[in-house]
Short mmCIF file of C-alpha atoms and ligand atoms in Angstrom, two decimals:
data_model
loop_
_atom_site.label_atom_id
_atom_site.label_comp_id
_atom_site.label_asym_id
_atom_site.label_seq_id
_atom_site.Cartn_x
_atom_site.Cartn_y
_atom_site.Cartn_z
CA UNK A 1 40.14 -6.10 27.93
CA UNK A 2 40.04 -2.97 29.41
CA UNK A 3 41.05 -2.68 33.36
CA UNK A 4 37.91 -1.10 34.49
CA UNK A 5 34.78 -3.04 34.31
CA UNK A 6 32.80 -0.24 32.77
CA UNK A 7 29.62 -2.22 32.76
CA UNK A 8 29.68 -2.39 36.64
CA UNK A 9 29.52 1.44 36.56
CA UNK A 10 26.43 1.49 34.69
CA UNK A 11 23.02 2.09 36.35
CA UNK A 12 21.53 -1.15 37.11
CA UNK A 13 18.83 -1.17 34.37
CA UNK A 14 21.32 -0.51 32.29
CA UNK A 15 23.50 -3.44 33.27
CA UNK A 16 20.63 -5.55 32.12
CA UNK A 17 19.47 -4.20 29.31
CA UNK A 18 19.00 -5.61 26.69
CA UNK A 19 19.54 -3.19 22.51
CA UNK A 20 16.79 -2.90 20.41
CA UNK A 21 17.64 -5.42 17.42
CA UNK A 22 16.61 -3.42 14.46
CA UNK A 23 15.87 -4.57 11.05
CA UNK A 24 18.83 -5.84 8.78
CA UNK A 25 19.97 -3.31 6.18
CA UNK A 26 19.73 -3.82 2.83
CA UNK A 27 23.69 -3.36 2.01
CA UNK A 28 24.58 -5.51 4.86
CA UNK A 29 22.92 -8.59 3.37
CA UNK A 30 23.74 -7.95 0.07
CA UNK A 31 27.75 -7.86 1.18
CA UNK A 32 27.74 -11.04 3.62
CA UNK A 33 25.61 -12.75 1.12
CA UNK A 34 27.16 -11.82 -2.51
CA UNK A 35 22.82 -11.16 -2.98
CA UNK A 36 22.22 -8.28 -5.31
CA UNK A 37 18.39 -6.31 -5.55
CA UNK A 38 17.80 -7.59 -1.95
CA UNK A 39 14.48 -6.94 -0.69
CA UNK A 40 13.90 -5.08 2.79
CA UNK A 41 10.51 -5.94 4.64
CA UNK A 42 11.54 -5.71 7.70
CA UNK A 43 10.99 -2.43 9.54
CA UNK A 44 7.33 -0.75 8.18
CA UNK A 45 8.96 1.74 5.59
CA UNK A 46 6.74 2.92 3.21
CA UNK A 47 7.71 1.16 0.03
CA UNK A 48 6.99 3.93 -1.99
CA UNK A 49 9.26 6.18 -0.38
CA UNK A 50 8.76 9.99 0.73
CA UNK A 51 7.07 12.10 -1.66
CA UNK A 52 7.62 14.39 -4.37
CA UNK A 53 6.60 17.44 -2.30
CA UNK A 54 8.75 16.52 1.08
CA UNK A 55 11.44 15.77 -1.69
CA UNK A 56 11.17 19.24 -3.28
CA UNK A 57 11.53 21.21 0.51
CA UNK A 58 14.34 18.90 1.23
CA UNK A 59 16.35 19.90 -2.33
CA UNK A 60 15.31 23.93 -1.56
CA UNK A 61 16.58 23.55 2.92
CA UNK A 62 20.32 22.28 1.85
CA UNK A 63 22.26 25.71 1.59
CA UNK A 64 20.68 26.06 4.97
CA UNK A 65 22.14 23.07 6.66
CA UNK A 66 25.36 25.33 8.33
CA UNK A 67 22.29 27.17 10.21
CA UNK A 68 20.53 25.21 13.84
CA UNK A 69 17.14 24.25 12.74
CA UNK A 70 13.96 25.98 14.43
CA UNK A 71 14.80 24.85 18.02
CA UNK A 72 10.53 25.12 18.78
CA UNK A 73 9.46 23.97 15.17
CA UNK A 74 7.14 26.68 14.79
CA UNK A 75 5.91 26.06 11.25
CA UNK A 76 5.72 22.08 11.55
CA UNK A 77 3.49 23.03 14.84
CA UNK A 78 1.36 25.25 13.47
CA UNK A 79 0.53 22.80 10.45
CA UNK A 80 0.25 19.92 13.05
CA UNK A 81 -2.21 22.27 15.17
CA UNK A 82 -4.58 23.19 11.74
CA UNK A 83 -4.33 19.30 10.93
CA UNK A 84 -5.62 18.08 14.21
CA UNK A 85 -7.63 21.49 15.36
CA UNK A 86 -5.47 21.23 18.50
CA UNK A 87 -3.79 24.56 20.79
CA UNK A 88 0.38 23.88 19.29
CA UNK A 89 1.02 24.34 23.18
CA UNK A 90 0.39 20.55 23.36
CA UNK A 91 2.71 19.50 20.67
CA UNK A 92 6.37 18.09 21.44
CA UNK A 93 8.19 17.00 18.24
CA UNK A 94 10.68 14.63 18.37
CA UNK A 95 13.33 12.89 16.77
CA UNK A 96 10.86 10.11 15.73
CA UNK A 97 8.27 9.17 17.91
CA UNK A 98 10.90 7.08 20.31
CA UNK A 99 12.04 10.17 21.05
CA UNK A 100 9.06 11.27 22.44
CA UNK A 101 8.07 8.15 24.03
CA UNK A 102 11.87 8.34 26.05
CA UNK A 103 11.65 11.95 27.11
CA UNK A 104 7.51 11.00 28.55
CA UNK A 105 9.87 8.05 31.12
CA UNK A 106 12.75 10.27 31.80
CA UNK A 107 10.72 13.39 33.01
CA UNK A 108 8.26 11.69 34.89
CA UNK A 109 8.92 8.13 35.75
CA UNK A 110 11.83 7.16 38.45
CA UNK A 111 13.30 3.94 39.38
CA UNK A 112 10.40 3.46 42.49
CA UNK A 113 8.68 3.37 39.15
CA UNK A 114 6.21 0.90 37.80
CA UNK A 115 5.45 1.40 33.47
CA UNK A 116 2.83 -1.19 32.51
CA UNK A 117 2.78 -2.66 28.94
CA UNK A 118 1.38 -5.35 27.38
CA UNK A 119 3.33 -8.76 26.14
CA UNK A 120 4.17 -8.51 22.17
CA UNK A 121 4.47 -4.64 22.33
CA UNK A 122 6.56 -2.38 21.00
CA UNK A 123 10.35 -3.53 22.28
CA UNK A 124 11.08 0.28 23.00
CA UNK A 125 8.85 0.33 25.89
CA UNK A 126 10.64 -2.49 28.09
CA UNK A 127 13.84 -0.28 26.87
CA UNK A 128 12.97 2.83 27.81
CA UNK A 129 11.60 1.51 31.38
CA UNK A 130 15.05 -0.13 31.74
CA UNK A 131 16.92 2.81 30.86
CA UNK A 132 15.70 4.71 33.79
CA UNK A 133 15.57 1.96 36.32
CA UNK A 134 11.90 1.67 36.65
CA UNK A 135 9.83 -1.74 36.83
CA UNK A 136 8.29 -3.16 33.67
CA UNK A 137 5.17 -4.38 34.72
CA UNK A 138 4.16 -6.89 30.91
CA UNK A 139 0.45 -8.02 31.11
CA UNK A 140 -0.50 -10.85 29.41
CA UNK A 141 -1.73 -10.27 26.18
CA UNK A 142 -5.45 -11.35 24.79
CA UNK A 143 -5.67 -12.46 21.03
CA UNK A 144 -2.28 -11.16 20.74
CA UNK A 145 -3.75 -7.81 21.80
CA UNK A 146 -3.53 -5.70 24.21
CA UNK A 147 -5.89 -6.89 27.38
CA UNK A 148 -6.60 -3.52 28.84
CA UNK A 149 -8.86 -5.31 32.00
CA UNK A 150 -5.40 -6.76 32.95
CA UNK A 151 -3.45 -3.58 32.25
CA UNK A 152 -5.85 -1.62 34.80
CA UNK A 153 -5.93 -4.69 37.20
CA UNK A 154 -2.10 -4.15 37.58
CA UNK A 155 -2.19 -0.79 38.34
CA UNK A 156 -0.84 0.18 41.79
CA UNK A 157 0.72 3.45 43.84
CA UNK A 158 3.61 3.21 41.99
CA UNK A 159 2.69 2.99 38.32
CA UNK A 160 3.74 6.07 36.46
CA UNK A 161 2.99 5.35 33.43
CA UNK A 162 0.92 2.84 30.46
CA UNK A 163 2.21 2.23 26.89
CA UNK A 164 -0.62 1.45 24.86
CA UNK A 165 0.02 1.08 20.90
CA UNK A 166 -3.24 0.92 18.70
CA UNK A 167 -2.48 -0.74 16.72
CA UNK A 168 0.38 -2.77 18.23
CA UNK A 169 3.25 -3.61 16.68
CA UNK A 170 4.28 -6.39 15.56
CA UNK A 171 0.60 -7.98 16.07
CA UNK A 172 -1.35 -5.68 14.15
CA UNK A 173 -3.84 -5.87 16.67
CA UNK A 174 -5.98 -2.78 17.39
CA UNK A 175 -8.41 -1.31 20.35
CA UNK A 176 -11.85 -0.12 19.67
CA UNK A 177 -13.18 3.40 20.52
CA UNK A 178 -15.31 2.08 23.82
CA UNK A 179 -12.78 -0.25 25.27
CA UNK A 180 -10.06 2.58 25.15
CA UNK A 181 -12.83 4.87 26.58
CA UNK A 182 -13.24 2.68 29.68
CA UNK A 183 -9.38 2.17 30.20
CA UNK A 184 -9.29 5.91 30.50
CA UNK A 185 -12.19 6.57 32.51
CA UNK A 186 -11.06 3.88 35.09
CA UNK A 187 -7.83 4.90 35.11
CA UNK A 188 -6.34 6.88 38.16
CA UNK A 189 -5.31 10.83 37.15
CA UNK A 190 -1.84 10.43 38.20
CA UNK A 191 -1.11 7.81 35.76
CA UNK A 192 -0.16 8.97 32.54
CA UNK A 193 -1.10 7.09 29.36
CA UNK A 194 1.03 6.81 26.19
CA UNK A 195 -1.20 6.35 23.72
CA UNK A 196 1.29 4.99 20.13
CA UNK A 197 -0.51 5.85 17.00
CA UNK A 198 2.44 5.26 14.84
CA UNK A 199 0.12 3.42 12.26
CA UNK A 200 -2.69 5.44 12.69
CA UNK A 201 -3.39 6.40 9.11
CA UNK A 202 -3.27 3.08 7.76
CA UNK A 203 -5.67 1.90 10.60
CA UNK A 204 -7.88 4.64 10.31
CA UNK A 205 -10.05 4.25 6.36
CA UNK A 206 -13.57 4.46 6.84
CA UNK A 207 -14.49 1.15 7.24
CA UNK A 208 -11.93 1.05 10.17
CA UNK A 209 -13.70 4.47 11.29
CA UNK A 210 -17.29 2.60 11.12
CA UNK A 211 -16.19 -0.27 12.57
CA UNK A 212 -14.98 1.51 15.90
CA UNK A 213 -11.09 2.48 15.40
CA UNK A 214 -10.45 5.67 17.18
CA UNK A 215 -8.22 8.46 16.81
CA UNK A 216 -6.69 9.23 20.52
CA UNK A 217 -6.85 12.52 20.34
CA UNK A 218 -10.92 12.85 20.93
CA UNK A 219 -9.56 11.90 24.43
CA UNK A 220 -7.35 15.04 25.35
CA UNK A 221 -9.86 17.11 26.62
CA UNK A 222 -11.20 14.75 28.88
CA UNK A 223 -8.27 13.14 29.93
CA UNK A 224 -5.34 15.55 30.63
CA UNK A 225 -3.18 12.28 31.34
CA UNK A 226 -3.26 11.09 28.05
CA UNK A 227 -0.06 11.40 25.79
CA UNK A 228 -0.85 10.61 22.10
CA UNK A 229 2.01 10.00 19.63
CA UNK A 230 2.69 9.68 16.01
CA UNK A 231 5.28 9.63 13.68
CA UNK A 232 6.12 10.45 10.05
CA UNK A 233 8.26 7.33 9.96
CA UNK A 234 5.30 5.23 8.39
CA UNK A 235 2.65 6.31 5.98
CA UNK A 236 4.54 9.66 5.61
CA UNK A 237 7.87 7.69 4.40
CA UNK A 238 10.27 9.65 6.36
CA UNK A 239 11.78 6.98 8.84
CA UNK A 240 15.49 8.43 7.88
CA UNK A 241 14.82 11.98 8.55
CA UNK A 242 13.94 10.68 12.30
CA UNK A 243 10.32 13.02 12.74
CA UNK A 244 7.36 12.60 15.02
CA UNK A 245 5.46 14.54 17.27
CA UNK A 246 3.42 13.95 20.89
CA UNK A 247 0.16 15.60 21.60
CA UNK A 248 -0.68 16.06 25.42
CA UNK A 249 -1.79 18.83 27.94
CA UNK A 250 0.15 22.03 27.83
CA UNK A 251 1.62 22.05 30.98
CA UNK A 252 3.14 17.85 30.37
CA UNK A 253 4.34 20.04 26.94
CA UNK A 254 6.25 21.83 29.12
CA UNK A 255 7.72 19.48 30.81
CA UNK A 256 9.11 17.37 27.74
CA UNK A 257 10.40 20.90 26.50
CA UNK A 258 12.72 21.07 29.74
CA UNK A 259 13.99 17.59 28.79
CA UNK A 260 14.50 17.72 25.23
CA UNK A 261 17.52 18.70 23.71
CA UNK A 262 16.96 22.11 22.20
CA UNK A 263 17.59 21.08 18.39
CA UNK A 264 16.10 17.68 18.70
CA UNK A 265 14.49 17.49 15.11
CA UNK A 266 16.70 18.74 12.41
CA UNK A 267 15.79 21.28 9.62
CA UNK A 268 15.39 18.73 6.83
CA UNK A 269 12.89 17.16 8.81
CA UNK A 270 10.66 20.00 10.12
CA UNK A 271 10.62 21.17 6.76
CA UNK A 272 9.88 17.48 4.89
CA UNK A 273 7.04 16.76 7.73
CA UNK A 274 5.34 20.15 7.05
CA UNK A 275 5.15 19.72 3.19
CA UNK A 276 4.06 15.75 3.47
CA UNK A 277 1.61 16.94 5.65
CA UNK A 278 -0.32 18.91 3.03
CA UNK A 279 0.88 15.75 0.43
CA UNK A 280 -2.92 14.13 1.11
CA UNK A 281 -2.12 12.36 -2.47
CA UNK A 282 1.24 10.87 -1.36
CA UNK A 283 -0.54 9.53 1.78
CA UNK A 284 -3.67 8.12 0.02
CA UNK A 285 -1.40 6.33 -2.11
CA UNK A 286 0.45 4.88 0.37
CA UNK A 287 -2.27 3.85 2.57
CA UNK A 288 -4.17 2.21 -0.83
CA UNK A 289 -0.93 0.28 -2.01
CA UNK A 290 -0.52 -1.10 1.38
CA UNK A 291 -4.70 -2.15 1.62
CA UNK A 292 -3.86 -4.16 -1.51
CA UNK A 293 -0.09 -5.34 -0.13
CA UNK A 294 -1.95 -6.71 2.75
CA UNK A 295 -5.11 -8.22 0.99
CA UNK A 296 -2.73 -9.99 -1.61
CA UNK A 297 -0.34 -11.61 1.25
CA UNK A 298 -3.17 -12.77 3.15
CA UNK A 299 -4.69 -14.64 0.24
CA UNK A 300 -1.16 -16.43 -0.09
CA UNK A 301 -0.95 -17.35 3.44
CA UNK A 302 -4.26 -18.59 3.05
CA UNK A 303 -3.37 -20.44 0.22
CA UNK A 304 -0.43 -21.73 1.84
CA UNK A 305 -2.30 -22.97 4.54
CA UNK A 306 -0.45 -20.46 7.01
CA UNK A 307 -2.34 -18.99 9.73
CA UNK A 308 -1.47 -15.23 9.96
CA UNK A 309 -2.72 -12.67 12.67
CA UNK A 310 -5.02 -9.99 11.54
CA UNK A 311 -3.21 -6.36 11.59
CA UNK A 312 -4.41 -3.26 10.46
CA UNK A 313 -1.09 -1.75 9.96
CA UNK A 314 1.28 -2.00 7.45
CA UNK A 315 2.92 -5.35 8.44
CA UNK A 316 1.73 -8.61 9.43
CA UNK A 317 3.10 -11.67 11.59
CA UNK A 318 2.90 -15.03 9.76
CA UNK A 319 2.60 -18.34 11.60
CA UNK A 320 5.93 -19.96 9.95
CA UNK A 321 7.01 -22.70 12.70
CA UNK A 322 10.33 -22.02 12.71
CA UNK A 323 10.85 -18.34 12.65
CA UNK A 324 14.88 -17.97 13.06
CA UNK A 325 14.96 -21.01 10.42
CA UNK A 326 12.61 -19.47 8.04
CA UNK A 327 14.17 -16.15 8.48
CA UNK A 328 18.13 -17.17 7.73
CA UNK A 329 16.24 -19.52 4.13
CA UNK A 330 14.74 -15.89 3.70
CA UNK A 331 17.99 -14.33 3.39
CA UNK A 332 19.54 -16.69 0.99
CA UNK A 333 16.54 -15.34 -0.96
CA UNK A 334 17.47 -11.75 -0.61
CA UNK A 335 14.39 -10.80 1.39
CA UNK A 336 14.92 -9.55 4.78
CA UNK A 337 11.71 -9.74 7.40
CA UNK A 338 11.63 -9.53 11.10
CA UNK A 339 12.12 -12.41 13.37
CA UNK A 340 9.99 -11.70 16.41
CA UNK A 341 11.14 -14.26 19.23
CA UNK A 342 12.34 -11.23 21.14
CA UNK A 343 8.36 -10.36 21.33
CA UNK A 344 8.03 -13.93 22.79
CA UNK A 345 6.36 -15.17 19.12
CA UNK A 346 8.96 -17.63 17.87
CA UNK A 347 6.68 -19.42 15.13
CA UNK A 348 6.05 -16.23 13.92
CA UNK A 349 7.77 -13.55 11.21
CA UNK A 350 7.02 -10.09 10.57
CA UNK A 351 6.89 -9.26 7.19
CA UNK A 352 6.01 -5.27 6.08
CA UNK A 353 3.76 -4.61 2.86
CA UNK A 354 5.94 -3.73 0.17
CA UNK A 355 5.10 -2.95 -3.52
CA UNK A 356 3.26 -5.21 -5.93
CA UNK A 357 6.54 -6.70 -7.17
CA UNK A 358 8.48 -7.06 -3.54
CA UNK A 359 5.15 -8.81 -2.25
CA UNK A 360 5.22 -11.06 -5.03
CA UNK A 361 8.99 -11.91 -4.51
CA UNK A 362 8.41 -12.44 -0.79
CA UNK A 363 6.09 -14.99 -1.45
CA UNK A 364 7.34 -17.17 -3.98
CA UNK A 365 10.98 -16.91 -1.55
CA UNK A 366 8.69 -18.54 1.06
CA UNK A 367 7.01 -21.04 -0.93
CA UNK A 368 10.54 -22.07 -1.63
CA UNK A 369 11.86 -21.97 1.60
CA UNK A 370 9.07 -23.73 3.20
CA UNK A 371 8.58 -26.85 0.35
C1 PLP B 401 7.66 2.46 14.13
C2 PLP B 401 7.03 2.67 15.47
C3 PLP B 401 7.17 3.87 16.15
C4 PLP B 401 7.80 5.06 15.50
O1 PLP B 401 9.12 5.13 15.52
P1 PLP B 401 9.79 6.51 15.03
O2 PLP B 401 10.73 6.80 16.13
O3 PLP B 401 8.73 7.54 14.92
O4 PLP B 401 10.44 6.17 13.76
C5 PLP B 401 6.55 4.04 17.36
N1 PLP B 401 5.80 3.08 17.88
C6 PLP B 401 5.62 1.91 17.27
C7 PLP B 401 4.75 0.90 17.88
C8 PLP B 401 6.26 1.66 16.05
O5 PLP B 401 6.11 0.49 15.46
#
């Protein structure tokens, strides 16, 4: 025990907060349970890994490691910029998008604070609120979406700030194009709004497109408030390399940049981002395998009579009764998933679409685990 009571010298949202639980790694399990070829569906990786070209600029960027990467990620910008026919001025990269979703709270929210997000989101968002003493303001959720009436009813003087993900994770749930056009419209100028498009590009085929999914970024003209972020964590395959990027008004830009640290995103991933960006094939590959991940588990939770929540990104939450009971008969199995009682749904695991083959195991590991 150490003499001083450290935690008592912590700020007080950090006295109460409470770690983000992430995902069990593969090795882990496979040590504490003697398992070998363990199966990891349990925090949205793309199962096919990066690809080949983001592989190649990696190999060619390692004699340059002693050197500080590109402190303003010129290149990565300027790609980013062609790819979304944005100004770079609005681009912050980050390491990951939780980076960028942290420095948004520290620059502009304080602990007179309120940050309004919506029950079942994202668990960084309570976090980050905590971490700088603000007041998480959680609106009930609708469907297990987001209910943006409630979200603007619960606005007041001192919100700062509104995490929206679309779509949400771990629901799946997404907002259409005119309901997200409304929340913006009605919402006051000084409030800014995070906009999460982590899963954007598997929510965003055509028949998504058609059927009113939007992409954020229409909205930064019209709404210099709005904050839209993404991430090469997901359909890109890069969650180790830690890369994603925030699109806003120039001058909120700015005012990440003075937060930042100046070599936030390291070289092997401004370089690996850049050449998956121009990887379309890698992408469209990833974004079919998952379509047909998610269309085969939802046939087998329909044929096991399990009631699953519709998602349109590259996971889905499975009505299971017993999640933390399910979970640990999971394990025994190999295959690691997400419990999601922290989000309040504790009947519920997340599982992420995996290959063919890991699919296939996950399901006949929960037909045994369940009989
Ligand atoms: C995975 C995820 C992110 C992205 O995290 P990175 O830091 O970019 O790896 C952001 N928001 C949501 C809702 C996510 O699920």
């Amino acid at each position: 025990m150490a003499a001083t009571d450290f935690l008592a010298l912590a700020t007080p949202g950090v006295q109460t907060l409470q770690p983000y639980t992430p995902g069990k790694p593969l090795d882990e399990l496979e040590r504490e349970y003697g398992i070998q070829h363990a199966v990891k569906l349990a925090s949205n990786e793309n199962p096919l890994g990066p690809g080949p070209a983001a592989l190649r600029v990696i190999t060619g960027q390692l004699d340059e490691l002693a050197r500080y990467p590109d402190g303003n990620g010129f290149a990565l910008k300027a790609a980013l910029a062609q790819k979304h026919a944005i100004e770079a001025t609005r681009i912050t990269l980050g390491n990951g998008s939780n980076d960028i979703l942290e420095l948004v709270t520290r620059a502009f929210v304080s602990p007179q604070h309120e940050i309004i997000f919506s029950e079942h989101a994202f668990a960084v968002y309570p976090i980050v609120t905590q971490a700088v003493g603000a007041r998480a303001v959680v609106t009930p959720a609708r469907d297990w979406g987001h209910d943006l009436n409630a979200m603007l009813a619960a606005v007041t003087d001192r919100t700062r700030l509104v995490f929206i993900a679309n779509p949400n994770n771990p629901t799946g749930t997404w907002l259409n194009e005119s309901a997200l056009n409304h929340f913006l419209q009605q919402v006051p100028d000084q409030v800014l709004v995070v906009l999460d498009e982590a899963y954007y590009d598997y929510a965003s085929d055509p028949a998504m497109q058609a059927a009113g999914y939007p992409d954020g970024m229409q909205w930064l003209d019209t709404h210099p408030n709005l904050i839209v972020t993404r991430t090469f964590s997901k359909a890109y395959g890069l969650a180790g390399l830690r890369i994603g990027y925030g699109v806003s008004h120039p001058e909120v830009a700015g005012i990440l940049n003075r937060v930042r640290q100046p070599f936030n995103v390291n070289s092997l991933a401004l370089a690996a981002a850049e050449a998956a960006l121009s990887d379309t094939a890698h992408l469209a590959e990833s974004v079919r395998t998952n379509a047909a991940g998610m269309q085969f588990l939802i046939s087998a939770f329909n044929q096991m009579g399990l009631d699953a929540i519709p998602s349109v990104g590259n996971f889905v939450c499975v009505k299971v009764g017993d999640g933390a009971g399910v979970y640990e008969g999971l394990l025994h199995h190999g295959v690691i998933v997400r419990p999601v009682a922290n989000y309040g749904m504790p009947e519920y695991l997340r599982v992420t679409v995996g290959t063919a083959q890991e699919n296939q195991r996950f399901i006949s590991s929960l037909q045994k685990v369940l009989a």
